Amino acid sequence: MASTRQTWSRFMVMDITTLDDALLFVIVYSIMDPRDIKPDHPILKHIFNDAYPGAITIFTQNWDECVFKVDFSYYANPRPPCIVRLEVEDDEPTKFAMTAALQGLAATILPGLVPKVLQVGKAKNEGGRLLNFSVTEFIDEKTLDDVWYELNADGRSSLISELAEAVEKLHSVRLSDQKVQEFLGNALKDEPGLLKELSGPGTFGGTQTGVFNSGSVFMGHIIKEHTDIKQPITVNVLSEPRGIEIKSDFEDMEPVVVEESDMDRWAEEAVFCHNNLNPNQIFVRKLADGGYSIAGILDWTLAGFYPASYELSLQDSHLGLGHGNVSFYLLLKDRLKEVTPRTSSQIALLRARELIHESHERVLVSSDIVSSAVRKKFLDKLELVRDEDPYVGWRRTPGTSHDCSAAEFERLEHDFYMTLPQDWKPAWE
């Protein structure tokens, strides 16, 4: 079960003479909670044997996971730096293995653009707790968000074109492809249950959602994941046409009908999707002419095999939650909507998920959930409205050209927090 403690992203660099000295430094001088997962001696020894790291930089750390960079630069012949992810073995241990397998698969489809998975396994920490770990290549470049506002229109367009081409390559791959089944068969040989699920006919899905064997089960999952506080919708079963009608509790939102025949097509339409393309997950490399090219696509935790319109819909959901870069979003959506099939089944999925998600967001705002309240403030401030075409998603109000850098988005969050009373608690606590 995930902890309720917030994940803090911070940088903590340690110069190491001996491994024990380094670990003492971590324990004495870091501000970590004692319950935090950390790169302790048994973990590092299991992963790297006697190749002690020269320095460790912790990026993310909480009760359930720890992500850190390992540097070996003090060796005469140093091995390349790498990224290690530790995660507590929970009730769903296959999630970690599946994420690593899908990233490994992506690296074969987009060589040079996806960090290779170097090692995956399990190890016990000094407290005897079983942790999953993965070791991946480290990309020593800037994020797209770091340079986006330095770029002119041509520079931005060039990077978006590169990214769209990468997405097209991913979308050309299906779970049933022989090469995919062979790769997953090798990568998941220690997870026979998961492997059996992924090799079944009509199967699709991914790490965060789970695996589905029918479109109706997938639809049920989408509905369920948006009813954690209060169900903001009503679902009616239809006999003619066979399917469901989804009605929002908010009267200004039109009902959506999803026919059974459309849901039945989702499995055959499922393609490989990243599902979280934002400028913080994309690394870029500076070119000799002063421009940039894509150097890496990170964070495959939401990846899987879904109808392309599902990935398109997630772009809409993440804007204002995962990032606030409107110009990036608009340019990428403009390209992605052209490579997403306009079939009745894909349109139905887009419309249904929009209705469900936006109804849920309104409930979260009324329940004092800060992230959702900040998202609403962000959308209002930048005067973004929903287009009638579900493939377009959010668009600017005519006559506006607002954008929001990462620093401005953080300031928006900070300013909102400053308006809250000191004894504030969410309504659901």
CSV table of C-alpha atoms in Angstrom, one decimal:
chain,number,residue,atom,x,y,z
A,1,MET,CA,0.0,0.0,0.0
A,2,ALA,CA,1.4,3.4,-1.0
A,3,SER,CA,2.4,5.7,1.9
A,4,THR,CA,0.6,8.9,2.6
A,5,ARG,CA,3.8,10.8,3.1
A,6,GLN,CA,4.6,13.2,0.4
A,7,THR,CA,7.4,12.4,-2.0
A,8,TRP,CA,10.2,14.9,-1.7
A,9,SER,CA,12.5,15.5,-4.7
A,10,ARG,CA,15.8,16.7,-3.5
A,11,PHE,CA,19.5,16.4,-4.4
A,12,MET,CA,21.9,15.0,-1.9
A,13,VAL,CA,25.4,14.4,-3.1
A,14,MET,CA,27.9,12.4,-1.1
A,15,ASP,CA,31.6,12.0,-1.8
A,16,ILE,CA,32.6,8.5,-0.7
A,17,THR,CA,35.9,7.2,0.7
A,18,THR,CA,34.5,3.9,1.9
A,19,LEU,CA,30.9,2.7,1.6
A,20,ASP,CA,30.4,2.6,5.3
A,21,ASP,CA,31.5,6.2,5.6
A,22,ALA,CA,29.1,7.2,2.9
A,23,LEU,CA,26.2,5.4,4.6
A,24,LEU,CA,27.0,7.1,7.9
A,25,PHE,CA,26.9,10.4,6.1
A,26,VAL,CA,23.5,9.6,4.8
A,27,ILE,CA,22.2,8.6,8.2
A,28,VAL,CA,23.6,11.5,10.2
A,29,TYR,CA,23.3,14.4,7.8
A,30,SER,CA,20.4,13.8,5.6
A,31,ILE,CA,16.9,15.0,6.6
A,32,MET,CA,15.3,11.7,5.6
A,33,ASP,CA,12.6,10.1,7.6
A,34,PRO,CA,13.9,6.9,9.3
A,35,ARG,CA,11.2,5.0,7.5
A,36,ASP,CA,12.5,6.2,4.1
A,37,ILE,CA,13.9,3.7,1.7
A,38,LYS,CA,17.6,4.4,1.2
A,39,PRO,CA,20.7,3.0,-0.6
A,40,ASP,CA,22.1,1.2,2.4
A,41,HIS,CA,25.1,-1.2,2.5
A,42,PRO,CA,23.3,-4.6,1.8
A,43,ILE,CA,21.4,-3.0,-1.2
A,44,LEU,CA,24.5,-1.5,-2.8
A,45,LYS,CA,26.6,-4.6,-2.2
A,46,HIS,CA,23.9,-6.8,-3.8
A,47,ILE,CA,23.6,-4.6,-6.9
A,48,PHE,CA,27.3,-3.5,-7.4
A,49,ASN,CA,29.3,-6.2,-5.5
A,50,ASP,CA,32.6,-4.6,-4.6
A,51,ALA,CA,32.4,-1.7,-7.0
A,52,TYR,CA,31.7,1.0,-4.4
A,53,PRO,CA,30.0,4.1,-5.8
A,54,GLY,CA,32.1,7.3,-5.9
A,55,ALA,CA,29.1,9.4,-5.2
A,56,ILE,CA,25.3,9.0,-4.8
A,57,THR,CA,22.7,11.6,-5.7
A,58,ILE,CA,19.2,11.0,-4.3
A,59,PHE,CA,16.4,12.4,-6.5
A,60,THR,CA,13.3,11.0,-4.9
A,61,GLN,CA,12.8,9.3,-1.6
A,62,ASN,CA,9.9,8.2,0.6
A,63,TRP,CA,8.6,5.2,2.5
A,64,ASP,CA,8.0,3.1,-0.6
A,65,GLU,CA,10.7,4.1,-3.1
A,66,CYS,CA,14.0,5.7,-3.7
A,67,VAL,CA,15.6,6.9,-7.0
A,68,PHE,CA,19.2,7.8,-7.1
A,69,LYS,CA,22.2,8.3,-9.4
A,70,VAL,CA,25.3,6.3,-8.8
A,71,ASP,CA,28.7,7.7,-10.0
A,72,PHE,CA,31.9,5.7,-10.2
A,73,SER,CA,34.2,8.5,-11.4
A,74,TYR,CA,36.9,8.0,-8.8
A,75,TYR,CA,37.9,4.7,-10.4
A,76,ALA,CA,40.9,4.7,-12.7
A,77,ASN,CA,38.7,3.0,-15.3
A,78,PRO,CA,35.2,4.2,-14.2
A,79,ARG,CA,32.1,2.5,-15.3
A,80,PRO,CA,29.4,4.8,-16.6
A,81,PRO,CA,27.0,6.4,-14.1
A,82,CYS,CA,23.6,4.9,-13.7
A,83,ILE,CA,20.2,5.4,-12.2
A,84,VAL,CA,18.9,3.0,-9.5
A,85,ARG,CA,15.2,2.7,-8.6
A,86,LEU,CA,14.3,0.9,-5.3
A,87,GLU,CA,10.7,0.1,-4.6
A,88,VAL,CA,9.1,-1.9,-1.8
A,89,GLU,CA,7.8,-5.3,-2.6
A,90,ASP,CA,4.1,-4.9,-2.1
A,91,ASP,CA,0.9,-6.8,-2.9
A,92,GLU,CA,1.5,-6.2,-6.6
A,93,PRO,CA,5.1,-7.1,-7.2
A,94,THR,CA,4.6,-7.6,-10.9
A,95,LYS,CA,4.1,-3.9,-11.5
A,96,PHE,CA,7.8,-3.2,-11.0
A,97,ALA,CA,8.9,-6.1,-13.3
A,98,MET,CA,6.4,-5.0,-15.9
A,99,THR,CA,7.6,-1.4,-15.9
A,100,ALA,CA,11.2,-2.5,-16.4
A,101,ALA,CA,10.2,-4.9,-19.1
A,102,LEU,CA,8.3,-2.3,-21.0
A,103,GLN,CA,11.1,0.2,-20.8
A,104,GLY,CA,13.5,-2.5,-22.1
A,105,LEU,CA,11.1,-3.1,-24.9
A,106,ALA,CA,10.9,0.6,-25.7
A,107,ALA,CA,14.7,0.7,-25.9
A,108,THR,CA,14.6,-1.8,-28.7
A,109,ILE,CA,12.0,0.2,-30.6
A,110,LEU,CA,13.7,3.6,-30.1
A,111,PRO,CA,17.4,2.8,-29.8
A,112,GLY,CA,19.3,5.7,-28.4
A,113,LEU,CA,16.2,7.4,-27.2
A,114,VAL,CA,15.2,5.2,-24.2
A,115,PRO,CA,17.7,4.4,-21.4
A,116,LYS,CA,18.6,0.7,-21.5
A,117,VAL,CA,17.6,-1.4,-18.5
A,118,LEU,CA,20.9,-2.9,-17.3
A,119,GLN,CA,19.8,-4.9,-14.3
A,120,VAL,CA,16.5,-5.9,-12.5
A,121,GLY,CA,16.2,-7.9,-9.3
A,122,LYS,CA,15.2,-8.1,-5.7
A,123,ALA,CA,17.4,-7.5,-2.6
A,124,LYS,CA,16.9,-7.1,1.2
A,125,ASN,CA,17.9,-3.9,2.9
A,126,GLU,CA,19.5,-3.7,6.4
A,127,GLY,CA,16.1,-4.0,8.0
A,128,GLY,CA,15.3,-7.2,6.2
A,129,ARG,CA,12.8,-5.6,3.9
A,130,LEU,CA,12.5,-7.0,0.4
A,131,LEU,CA,12.9,-4.3,-2.3
A,132,ASN,CA,12.7,-4.5,-6.1
A,133,PHE,CA,15.5,-2.7,-7.9
A,134,SER,CA,16.3,-1.7,-11.4
A,135,VAL,CA,19.5,-0.2,-12.9
A,136,THR,CA,19.2,1.9,-16.0
A,137,GLU,CA,21.5,4.1,-18.1
A,138,PHE,CA,22.0,7.7,-17.0
A,139,ILE,CA,21.4,10.5,-19.5
A,140,ASP,CA,23.5,13.5,-18.7
A,141,GLU,CA,21.5,16.1,-20.6
A,142,LYS,CA,19.0,18.9,-19.9
A,143,THR,CA,15.3,18.3,-19.9
A,144,LEU,CA,13.1,19.8,-22.6
A,145,ASP,CA,11.5,22.0,-20.0
A,146,ASP,CA,14.9,23.5,-19.2
A,147,VAL,CA,15.4,24.8,-22.7
A,148,TRP,CA,11.8,25.2,-24.1
A,149,TYR,CA,11.6,28.9,-23.6
A,150,GLU,CA,15.0,29.5,-25.2
A,151,LEU,CA,13.7,27.9,-28.5
A,152,ASN,CA,12.2,29.7,-31.4
A,153,ALA,CA,9.2,28.4,-33.3
A,154,ASP,CA,11.4,26.3,-35.7
A,155,GLY,CA,13.4,24.8,-32.8
A,156,ARG,CA,10.2,23.8,-30.9
A,157,SER,CA,8.6,22.4,-34.1
A,158,SER,CA,11.6,20.3,-34.9
A,159,LEU,CA,11.6,18.7,-31.4
A,160,ILE,CA,7.9,18.0,-31.5
A,161,SER,CA,8.3,16.4,-34.9
A,162,GLU,CA,11.0,14.1,-33.5
A,163,LEU,CA,8.8,13.2,-30.6
A,164,ALA,CA,5.8,12.5,-32.8
A,165,GLU,CA,7.9,10.3,-35.0
A,166,ALA,CA,9.0,8.3,-31.9
A,167,VAL,CA,5.3,8.0,-30.9
A,168,GLU,CA,4.4,6.7,-34.3
A,169,LYS,CA,7.1,4.0,-34.0
A,170,LEU,CA,5.7,3.0,-30.7
A,171,HIS,CA,2.2,2.9,-32.1
A,172,SER,CA,3.3,0.5,-34.8
A,173,VAL,CA,4.0,-2.1,-32.1
A,174,ARG,CA,1.3,-4.4,-30.7
A,175,LEU,CA,1.3,-6.8,-27.8
A,176,SER,CA,0.5,-9.7,-30.1
A,177,ASP,CA,3.6,-9.1,-32.3
A,178,GLN,CA,5.9,-12.1,-32.2
A,179,LYS,CA,9.0,-10.0,-31.4
A,180,VAL,CA,7.1,-8.4,-28.5
A,181,GLN,CA,6.0,-11.8,-27.1
A,182,GLU,CA,9.6,-13.1,-27.4
A,183,PHE,CA,11.1,-10.1,-25.6
A,184,LEU,CA,8.5,-10.1,-22.8
A,185,GLY,CA,8.9,-13.9,-22.5
A,186,ASN,CA,12.6,-13.4,-21.7
A,187,ALA,CA,12.2,-10.2,-19.6
A,188,LEU,CA,9.4,-11.6,-17.5
A,189,LYS,CA,10.5,-15.2,-17.2
A,190,ASP,CA,10.5,-14.9,-13.4
A,191,GLU,CA,6.8,-13.6,-13.5
A,192,PRO,CA,5.0,-16.6,-15.0
A,193,GLY,CA,1.5,-15.3,-13.9
A,194,LEU,CA,2.0,-11.9,-15.5
A,195,LEU,CA,3.5,-13.5,-18.6
A,196,LYS,CA,0.5,-15.8,-19.0
A,197,GLU,CA,-1.8,-12.8,-18.8
A,198,LEU,CA,0.1,-10.8,-21.4
A,199,SER,CA,0.2,-13.7,-23.9
A,200,GLY,CA,-3.6,-14.3,-23.8
A,201,PRO,CA,-5.8,-13.5,-26.9
A,202,GLY,CA,-7.4,-10.0,-26.9
A,203,THR,CA,-5.2,-8.8,-24.0
A,204,PHE,CA,-4.2,-5.2,-23.5
A,205,GLY,CA,-3.3,-2.8,-20.7
A,206,GLY,CA,-0.2,-1.9,-18.7
A,207,THR,CA,1.6,-1.4,-15.4
A,208,GLN,CA,-0.7,1.1,-13.6
A,209,THR,CA,-4.0,-0.1,-14.9
A,210,GLY,CA,-3.5,-3.8,-15.0
A,211,VAL,CA,-4.2,-6.1,-17.8
A,212,PHE,CA,-7.6,-6.5,-19.4
A,213,ASN,CA,-9.2,-9.2,-21.6
A,214,SER,CA,-12.2,-7.1,-22.8
A,215,GLY,CA,-13.0,-3.5,-23.5
A,216,SER,CA,-15.9,-3.5,-21.0
A,217,VAL,CA,-13.5,-4.4,-18.2
A,218,PHE,CA,-11.2,-1.6,-19.2
A,219,MET,CA,-14.2,0.8,-19.2
A,220,GLY,CA,-15.1,-0.4,-15.7
A,221,HIS,CA,-11.5,0.3,-14.6
A,222,ILE,CA,-11.7,3.9,-15.9
A,223,ILE,CA,-14.9,4.5,-14.0
A,224,LYS,CA,-13.7,2.9,-10.8
A,225,GLU,CA,-10.4,4.9,-10.7
A,226,HIS,CA,-12.4,8.1,-10.8
A,227,THR,CA,-14.7,7.3,-7.9
A,228,ASP,CA,-12.3,7.4,-4.9
A,229,ILE,CA,-14.1,10.1,-3.0
A,230,LYS,CA,-17.6,10.4,-4.5
A,231,GLN,CA,-19.0,8.9,-7.7
A,232,PRO,CA,-19.6,12.0,-9.9
A,233,ILE,CA,-21.4,10.0,-12.6
A,234,THR,CA,-24.2,7.6,-13.2
A,235,VAL,CA,-23.9,4.6,-15.5
A,236,ASN,CA,-27.0,3.2,-17.2
A,237,VAL,CA,-26.9,-0.1,-19.1
A,238,LEU,CA,-28.5,0.1,-22.6
A,239,SER,CA,-30.2,-2.7,-24.5
A,240,GLU,CA,-30.5,-0.8,-27.8
A,241,PRO,CA,-27.9,-0.2,-28.8
A,242,ARG,CA,-26.1,-2.5,-26.5
A,243,GLY,CA,-23.7,-0.6,-24.3
A,244,ILE,CA,-23.7,2.0,-21.5
A,245,GLU,CA,-24.8,5.7,-21.1
A,246,ILE,CA,-22.6,7.8,-18.8
A,247,LYS,CA,-24.2,10.8,-17.2
A,248,SER,CA,-22.3,13.4,-15.1
A,249,ASP,CA,-23.8,14.9,-11.9
A,250,PHE,CA,-22.9,18.3,-13.5
A,251,GLU,CA,-25.7,19.4,-15.8
A,252,ASP,CA,-23.5,21.3,-18.2
A,253,MET,CA,-21.8,18.1,-19.2
A,254,GLU,CA,-23.5,16.2,-22.0
A,255,PRO,CA,-24.0,12.4,-21.5
A,256,VAL,CA,-21.9,10.0,-23.5
A,257,VAL,CA,-23.0,6.7,-25.0
A,258,VAL,CA,-20.4,3.9,-25.4
A,259,GLU,CA,-21.6,1.1,-27.5
A,260,GLU,CA,-20.6,-2.5,-26.7
A,261,SER,CA,-19.3,-2.9,-30.3
A,262,ASP,CA,-16.9,0.0,-29.8
A,263,MET,CA,-15.6,-1.4,-26.5
A,264,ASP,CA,-15.0,-4.7,-28.3
A,265,ARG,CA,-12.7,-3.0,-30.7
A,266,TRP,CA,-10.3,-1.5,-28.1
A,267,ALA,CA,-8.3,-4.7,-27.7
A,268,GLU,CA,-7.5,-4.9,-31.4
A,269,GLU,CA,-6.8,-1.2,-31.6
A,270,ALA,CA,-4.3,-1.3,-28.7
A,271,VAL,CA,-0.8,-0.1,-29.5
A,272,PHE,CA,2.4,0.5,-27.4
A,273,CYS,CA,2.0,3.9,-25.6
A,274,HIS,CA,4.2,5.9,-23.2
A,275,ASN,CA,1.2,7.7,-21.7
A,276,ASN,CA,3.1,10.5,-19.9
A,277,LEU,CA,4.9,12.6,-22.4
A,278,ASN,CA,5.7,15.9,-20.8
A,279,PRO,CA,8.7,18.2,-21.1
A,280,ASN,CA,10.1,17.0,-17.7
A,281,GLN,CA,10.4,13.4,-19.0
A,282,ILE,CA,12.1,14.3,-22.3
A,283,PHE,CA,15.9,15.0,-22.4
A,284,VAL,CA,17.5,17.0,-25.2
A,285,ARG,CA,21.0,17.2,-26.5
A,286,LYS,CA,22.5,20.5,-27.9
A,287,LEU,CA,23.7,20.3,-31.5
A,288,ALA,CA,26.6,22.0,-33.2
A,289,ASP,CA,24.3,24.5,-34.9
A,290,GLY,CA,22.8,25.6,-31.6
A,291,GLY,CA,19.6,23.6,-31.9
A,292,TYR,CA,18.6,20.6,-29.9
A,293,SER,CA,17.6,17.0,-30.6
A,294,ILE,CA,15.9,14.5,-28.4
A,295,ALA,CA,18.4,12.6,-26.2
A,296,GLY,CA,16.1,10.4,-24.1
A,297,ILE,CA,12.5,9.7,-23.1
A,298,LEU,CA,12.1,8.7,-19.5
A,299,ASP,CA,9.5,7.4,-17.0
A,300,TRP,CA,7.8,4.4,-18.4
A,301,THR,CA,5.7,3.7,-15.3
A,302,LEU,CA,2.4,4.5,-17.2
A,303,ALA,CA,3.4,2.6,-20.4
A,304,GLY,CA,1.4,-0.2,-21.9
A,305,PHE,CA,-0.7,-1.3,-24.8
A,306,TYR,CA,-3.9,0.8,-25.2
A,307,PRO,CA,-6.0,2.4,-27.9
A,308,ALA,CA,-4.0,5.5,-29.2
A,309,SER,CA,-6.9,7.7,-28.1
A,310,TYR,CA,-6.3,6.7,-24.4
A,311,GLU,CA,-2.8,8.3,-24.6
A,312,LEU,CA,-4.3,11.3,-26.3
A,313,SER,CA,-6.8,11.7,-23.5
A,314,LEU,CA,-4.0,11.4,-20.8
A,315,GLN,CA,-2.3,14.4,-22.4
A,316,ASP,CA,-5.4,16.4,-21.5
A,317,SER,CA,-5.6,15.0,-18.0
A,318,HIS,CA,-2.0,15.7,-17.1
A,319,LEU,CA,-2.0,19.4,-18.2
A,320,GLY,CA,-2.2,21.4,-15.0
A,321,LEU,CA,-1.4,18.4,-12.9
A,322,GLY,CA,1.9,17.0,-14.2
A,323,HIS,CA,3.1,20.1,-15.9
A,324,GLY,CA,1.9,23.5,-17.1
A,325,ASN,CA,3.7,24.0,-20.4
A,326,VAL,CA,0.8,25.0,-22.6
A,327,SER,CA,2.7,25.7,-25.8
A,328,PHE,CA,4.4,22.2,-25.6
A,329,TYR,CA,1.0,20.6,-25.0
A,330,LEU,CA,-0.7,22.4,-27.9
A,331,LEU,CA,2.1,21.6,-30.4
A,332,LEU,CA,2.3,17.9,-29.3
A,333,LYS,CA,-1.5,17.4,-29.4
A,334,ASP,CA,-1.6,18.9,-32.9
A,335,ARG,CA,0.7,16.2,-34.1
A,336,LEU,CA,-0.6,13.3,-32.0
A,337,LYS,CA,-4.2,13.8,-33.1
A,338,GLU,CA,-3.1,13.3,-36.7
A,339,VAL,CA,-1.6,9.9,-35.9
A,340,THR,CA,-4.6,8.7,-33.7
A,341,PRO,CA,-7.3,6.9,-35.8
A,342,ARG,CA,-10.7,8.6,-36.0
A,343,THR,CA,-12.8,5.5,-35.6
A,344,SER,CA,-16.1,5.5,-33.6
A,345,SER,CA,-14.4,3.3,-31.0
A,346,GLN,CA,-11.5,5.7,-30.4
A,347,ILE,CA,-13.9,8.7,-30.3
A,348,ALA,CA,-16.1,7.0,-27.8
A,349,LEU,CA,-13.1,6.3,-25.5
A,350,LEU,CA,-12.0,10.0,-25.7
A,351,ARG,CA,-15.4,11.3,-25.0
A,352,ALA,CA,-16.1,8.9,-22.2
A,353,ARG,CA,-12.8,9.5,-20.4
A,354,GLU,CA,-13.1,13.3,-20.8
A,355,LEU,CA,-16.6,13.2,-19.1
A,356,ILE,CA,-15.5,10.9,-16.3
A,357,HIS,CA,-12.2,12.6,-15.6
A,358,GLU,CA,-13.5,16.2,-15.7
A,359,SER,CA,-16.5,15.3,-13.5
A,360,HIS,CA,-14.1,13.7,-11.0
A,361,GLU,CA,-11.8,16.8,-11.0
A,362,ARG,CA,-14.8,19.0,-10.1
A,363,VAL,CA,-15.6,16.7,-7.2
A,364,LEU,CA,-11.9,16.9,-6.0
A,365,VAL,CA,-11.9,20.7,-6.2
A,366,SER,CA,-15.1,20.8,-4.1
A,367,SER,CA,-13.4,18.4,-1.6
A,368,ASP,CA,-10.4,20.7,-1.2
A,369,ILE,CA,-7.9,18.5,-3.0
A,370,VAL,CA,-5.0,20.9,-3.6
A,371,SER,CA,-3.7,19.5,-6.8
A,372,SER,CA,-7.1,19.7,-8.4
A,373,ALA,CA,-7.7,23.2,-7.1
A,374,VAL,CA,-4.4,24.3,-8.5
A,375,ARG,CA,-5.2,22.7,-11.8
A,376,LYS,CA,-8.5,24.6,-12.0
A,377,LYS,CA,-6.7,27.9,-11.1
A,378,PHE,CA,-4.2,27.2,-13.8
A,379,LEU,CA,-6.8,26.5,-16.5
A,380,ASP,CA,-8.7,29.6,-15.5
A,381,LYS,CA,-5.7,31.8,-15.4
A,382,LEU,CA,-4.4,30.7,-18.8
A,383,GLU,CA,-8.0,31.0,-20.2
A,384,LEU,CA,-8.0,27.4,-21.5
A,385,VAL,CA,-11.3,25.9,-22.7
A,386,ARG,CA,-12.3,22.5,-24.0
A,387,ASP,CA,-12.7,22.2,-27.7
A,388,GLU,CA,-15.8,20.5,-29.2
A,389,ASP,CA,-13.4,18.1,-31.0
A,390,PRO,CA,-12.2,15.6,-28.4
A,391,TYR,CA,-9.0,15.1,-30.4
A,392,VAL,CA,-8.1,18.7,-29.8
A,393,GLY,CA,-8.6,18.7,-26.0
A,394,TRP,CA,-7.7,22.0,-24.4
A,395,ARG,CA,-7.3,25.1,-26.5
A,396,ARG,CA,-6.6,28.8,-25.8
A,397,THR,CA,-9.5,31.3,-25.7
A,398,PRO,CA,-9.3,33.3,-29.0
A,399,GLY,CA,-7.0,36.3,-28.6
A,400,THR,CA,-5.0,34.8,-25.7
A,401,SER,CA,-1.4,33.5,-25.9
A,402,HIS,CA,-0.6,32.7,-22.2
A,403,ASP,CA,2.0,30.2,-21.3
A,404,CYS,CA,3.4,28.8,-18.1
A,405,SER,CA,7.0,27.9,-17.3
A,406,ALA,CA,7.9,25.4,-14.7
A,407,ALA,CA,9.0,28.2,-12.3
A,408,GLU,CA,5.7,30.0,-12.9
A,409,PHE,CA,3.7,26.8,-12.3
A,410,GLU,CA,5.6,26.2,-9.0
A,411,ARG,CA,4.8,29.8,-8.1
A,412,LEU,CA,1.1,29.2,-8.9
A,413,GLU,CA,1.1,26.2,-6.5
A,414,HIS,CA,3.0,28.2,-3.8
A,415,ASP,CA,0.6,31.1,-4.0
A,416,PHE,CA,-2.4,28.8,-3.7
A,417,TYR,CA,-0.9,27.1,-0.6
A,418,MET,CA,-0.4,30.6,0.9
A,419,THR,CA,-4.1,31.2,0.7
A,420,LEU,CA,-4.9,28.2,2.9
A,421,PRO,CA,-5.5,28.5,6.6
A,422,GLN,CA,-2.7,27.1,8.8
A,423,ASP,CA,-5.1,24.4,10.2
A,424,TRP,CA,-6.3,23.5,6.7
A,425,LYS,CA,-7.1,19.8,6.0
A,426,PRO,CA,-8.8,18.3,3.0
A,427,ALA,CA,-12.5,17.6,3.4
A,428,TRP,CA,-12.0,13.9,3.1
A,429,GLU,CA,-9.5,13.5,6.0
